[in-house]
């Protein structure tokens, strides 16, 4: 019998949001200072919460990060991980979305 996946994505499509893994948290950590400087606001924490991925010639990670626990403010950032064969490190994309709330979905931008 032929098996058909009902969750198939188009090439370049963005996957569903997932809880942050240790791998994604360690990928985001080196960019903390740069991300906080970009939002130029009062921050009380830096806690990656969820992420979605998009496979391109590498992988885009769209990550939701809590930056203010008191007001529940979040920022959405995009980090590009080139293909392993390039030997290049992850790169923080210039565009980001701020302010965002806990309820705002992580999606491509």
PDB file of C-alpha atoms in Angstrom:
ATOM      1  CA  UNK A   1       0.000   0.000   0.000  1.00  0.00           C
ATOM      2  CA  UNK A   2       1.028   3.589  -0.653  1.00  0.00           C
ATOM      3  CA  UNK A   3       1.622   5.676   2.491  1.00  0.00           C
ATOM      4  CA  UNK A   4       0.932   9.375   2.226  1.00  0.00           C
ATOM      5  CA  UNK A   5       1.960  11.850   4.902  1.00  0.00           C
ATOM      6  CA  UNK A   6      -0.661  14.435   5.770  1.00  0.00           C
ATOM      7  CA  UNK A   7       1.991  16.658   7.400  1.00  0.00           C
ATOM      8  CA  UNK A   8       4.176  17.030   4.327  1.00  0.00           C
ATOM      9  CA  UNK A   9       5.628  20.496   3.751  1.00  0.00           C
ATOM     10  CA  UNK A  10       6.558  22.250   0.564  1.00  0.00           C
ATOM     11  CA  UNK A  11      10.266  22.684  -0.060  1.00  0.00           C
ATOM     12  CA  UNK A  12      11.316  25.838   1.760  1.00  0.00           C
ATOM     13  CA  UNK A  13       8.208  25.772   3.954  1.00  0.00           C
ATOM     14  CA  UNK A  14       8.431  26.481   7.668  1.00  0.00           C
ATOM     15  CA  UNK A  15       7.791  23.658  10.105  1.00  0.00           C
ATOM     16  CA  UNK A  16       5.606  23.770  13.184  1.00  0.00           C
ATOM     17  CA  UNK A  17       6.846  25.541  16.314  1.00  0.00           C
ATOM     18  CA  UNK A  18       8.579  23.329  18.859  1.00  0.00           C
ATOM     19  CA  UNK A  19       9.854  23.816  22.392  1.00  0.00           C
ATOM     20  CA  UNK A  20      13.467  24.919  22.434  1.00  0.00           C
ATOM     21  CA  UNK A  21      15.986  22.106  22.603  1.00  0.00           C
ATOM     22  CA  UNK A  22      19.409  22.280  24.275  1.00  0.00           C
ATOM     23  CA  UNK A  23      20.962  22.377  20.788  1.00  0.00           C
ATOM     24  CA  UNK A  24      18.933  25.439  19.737  1.00  0.00           C
ATOM     25  CA  UNK A  25      19.533  27.180  23.093  1.00  0.00           C
ATOM     26  CA  UNK A  26      23.314  26.742  22.660  1.00  0.00           C
ATOM     27  CA  UNK A  27      23.110  28.055  19.102  1.00  0.00           C
ATOM     28  CA  UNK A  28      21.269  31.205  20.283  1.00  0.00           C
ATOM     29  CA  UNK A  29      23.447  31.894  23.374  1.00  0.00           C
ATOM     30  CA  UNK A  30      26.450  33.454  21.562  1.00  0.00           C
ATOM     31  CA  UNK A  31      24.110  36.051  20.026  1.00  0.00           C
ATOM     32  CA  UNK A  32      22.549  37.225  23.330  1.00  0.00           C
ATOM     33  CA  UNK A  33      24.464  40.530  23.585  1.00  0.00           C
ATOM     34  CA  UNK A  34      23.805  41.427  19.936  1.00  0.00           C
ATOM     35  CA  UNK A  35      20.097  40.558  20.156  1.00  0.00           C
ATOM     36  CA  UNK A  36      19.600  42.581  23.342  1.00  0.00           C
ATOM     37  CA  UNK A  37      21.444  45.555  21.816  1.00  0.00           C
ATOM     38  CA  UNK A  38      19.121  45.463  18.796  1.00  0.00           C
ATOM     39  CA  UNK A  39      15.917  45.708  20.821  1.00  0.00           C
ATOM     40  CA  UNK A  40      17.391  48.527  22.919  1.00  0.00           C
ATOM     41  CA  UNK A  41      14.893  48.084  25.728  1.00  0.00           C
ATOM     42  CA  UNK A  42      14.758  47.087  29.350  1.00  0.00           C
ATOM     43  CA  UNK A  43      15.340  43.363  29.599  1.00  0.00           C
ATOM     44  CA  UNK A  44      15.088  41.145  32.643  1.00  0.00           C
ATOM     45  CA  UNK A  45      15.895  37.767  31.076  1.00  0.00           C
ATOM     46  CA  UNK A  46      17.022  35.995  27.926  1.00  0.00           C
ATOM     47  CA  UNK A  47      15.162  32.724  27.614  1.00  0.00           C
ATOM     48  CA  UNK A  48      14.668  30.977  24.257  1.00  0.00           C
ATOM     49  CA  UNK A  49      11.134  29.543  24.332  1.00  0.00           C
ATOM     50  CA  UNK A  50      10.257  27.988  20.970  1.00  0.00           C
ATOM     51  CA  UNK A  51      11.470  27.735  17.398  1.00  0.00           C
ATOM     52  CA  UNK A  52      10.503  26.723  13.886  1.00  0.00           C
ATOM     53  CA  UNK A  53      12.820  25.719  11.062  1.00  0.00           C
ATOM     54  CA  UNK A  54      12.954  26.260   7.328  1.00  0.00           C
ATOM     55  CA  UNK A  55      15.257  24.112   5.224  1.00  0.00           C
ATOM     56  CA  UNK A  56      16.920  26.118   2.467  1.00  0.00           C
ATOM     57  CA  UNK A  57      20.599  25.789   1.414  1.00  0.00           C
ATOM     58  CA  UNK A  58      21.159  25.272   5.122  1.00  0.00           C
ATOM     59  CA  UNK A  59      18.552  25.848   7.830  1.00  0.00           C
ATOM     60  CA  UNK A  60      16.816  29.010   9.040  1.00  0.00           C
ATOM     61  CA  UNK A  61      15.856  28.897  12.713  1.00  0.00           C
ATOM     62  CA  UNK A  62      13.073  31.296  13.726  1.00  0.00           C
ATOM     63  CA  UNK A  63      13.402  31.562  17.506  1.00  0.00           C
ATOM     64  CA  UNK A  64      11.087  33.153  20.075  1.00  0.00           C
ATOM     65  CA  UNK A  65      13.049  34.540  23.054  1.00  0.00           C
ATOM     66  CA  UNK A  66      11.547  35.927  26.265  1.00  0.00           C
ATOM     67  CA  UNK A  67      13.397  39.147  27.132  1.00  0.00           C
ATOM     68  CA  UNK A  68      11.201  40.637  29.838  1.00  0.00           C
ATOM     69  CA  UNK A  69       9.480  38.385  32.346  1.00  0.00           C
ATOM     70  CA  UNK A  70       7.568  41.250  33.992  1.00  0.00           C
ATOM     71  CA  UNK A  71       5.785  42.389  30.836  1.00  0.00           C
ATOM     72  CA  UNK A  72       6.080  39.035  29.056  1.00  0.00           C
ATOM     73  CA  UNK A  73       7.857  40.641  26.077  1.00  0.00           C
ATOM     74  CA  UNK A  74       9.501  38.438  23.482  1.00  0.00           C
ATOM     75  CA  UNK A  75      11.655  38.971  20.409  1.00  0.00           C
ATOM     76  CA  UNK A  76      11.640  36.770  17.310  1.00  0.00           C
ATOM     77  CA  UNK A  77      15.023  36.308  15.611  1.00  0.00           C
ATOM     78  CA  UNK A  78      16.262  34.383  12.598  1.00  0.00           C
ATOM     79  CA  UNK A  79      19.516  32.440  12.737  1.00  0.00           C
ATOM     80  CA  UNK A  80      20.853  30.829   9.593  1.00  0.00           C
ATOM     81  CA  UNK A  81      22.937  27.646   9.877  1.00  0.00           C
ATOM     82  CA  UNK A  82      24.810  26.987   6.638  1.00  0.00           C
ATOM     83  CA  UNK A  83      25.245  23.445   5.359  1.00  0.00           C
ATOM     84  CA  UNK A  84      27.908  21.577   7.373  1.00  0.00           C
ATOM     85  CA  UNK A  85      30.099  21.143   4.269  1.00  0.00           C
ATOM     86  CA  UNK A  86      30.681  24.920   4.158  1.00  0.00           C
ATOM     87  CA  UNK A  87      32.408  24.983   7.546  1.00  0.00           C
ATOM     88  CA  UNK A  88      30.651  28.288   8.284  1.00  0.00           C
ATOM     89  CA  UNK A  89      29.201  29.107  11.737  1.00  0.00           C
ATOM     90  CA  UNK A  90      25.560  30.078  12.416  1.00  0.00           C
ATOM     91  CA  UNK A  91      24.719  33.670  11.464  1.00  0.00           C
ATOM     92  CA  UNK A  92      22.240  36.038  13.114  1.00  0.00           C
ATOM     93  CA  UNK A  93      20.054  37.619  10.425  1.00  0.00           C
ATOM     94  CA  UNK A  94      19.621  41.398  10.470  1.00  0.00           C
ATOM     95  CA  UNK A  95      15.831  41.319  10.600  1.00  0.00           C
ATOM     96  CA  UNK A  96      13.977  40.569  13.822  1.00  0.00           C
ATOM     97  CA  UNK A  97      10.496  41.154  15.252  1.00  0.00           C
ATOM     98  CA  UNK A  98       9.999  43.092  18.490  1.00  0.00           C
ATOM     99  CA  UNK A  99       7.973  43.453  20.593  1.00  0.00           C
ATOM    100  CA  UNK A 100       6.188  40.132  20.464  1.00  0.00           C
ATOM    101  CA  UNK A 101       4.030  38.422  23.074  1.00  0.00           C
ATOM    102  CA  UNK A 102       3.964  34.863  24.341  1.00  0.00           C
ATOM    103  CA  UNK A 103       0.916  34.225  22.133  1.00  0.00           C
ATOM    104  CA  UNK A 104       2.520  35.420  18.877  1.00  0.00           C
ATOM    105  CA  UNK A 105       3.348  32.486  16.618  1.00  0.00           C
ATOM    106  CA  UNK A 106       6.883  32.000  15.352  1.00  0.00           C
ATOM    107  CA  UNK A 107       6.903  32.127  11.541  1.00  0.00           C
ATOM    108  CA  UNK A 108       9.131  33.039   8.608  1.00  0.00           C
ATOM    109  CA  UNK A 109      10.084  36.685   8.170  1.00  0.00           C
TER     110      UNK A 109
END
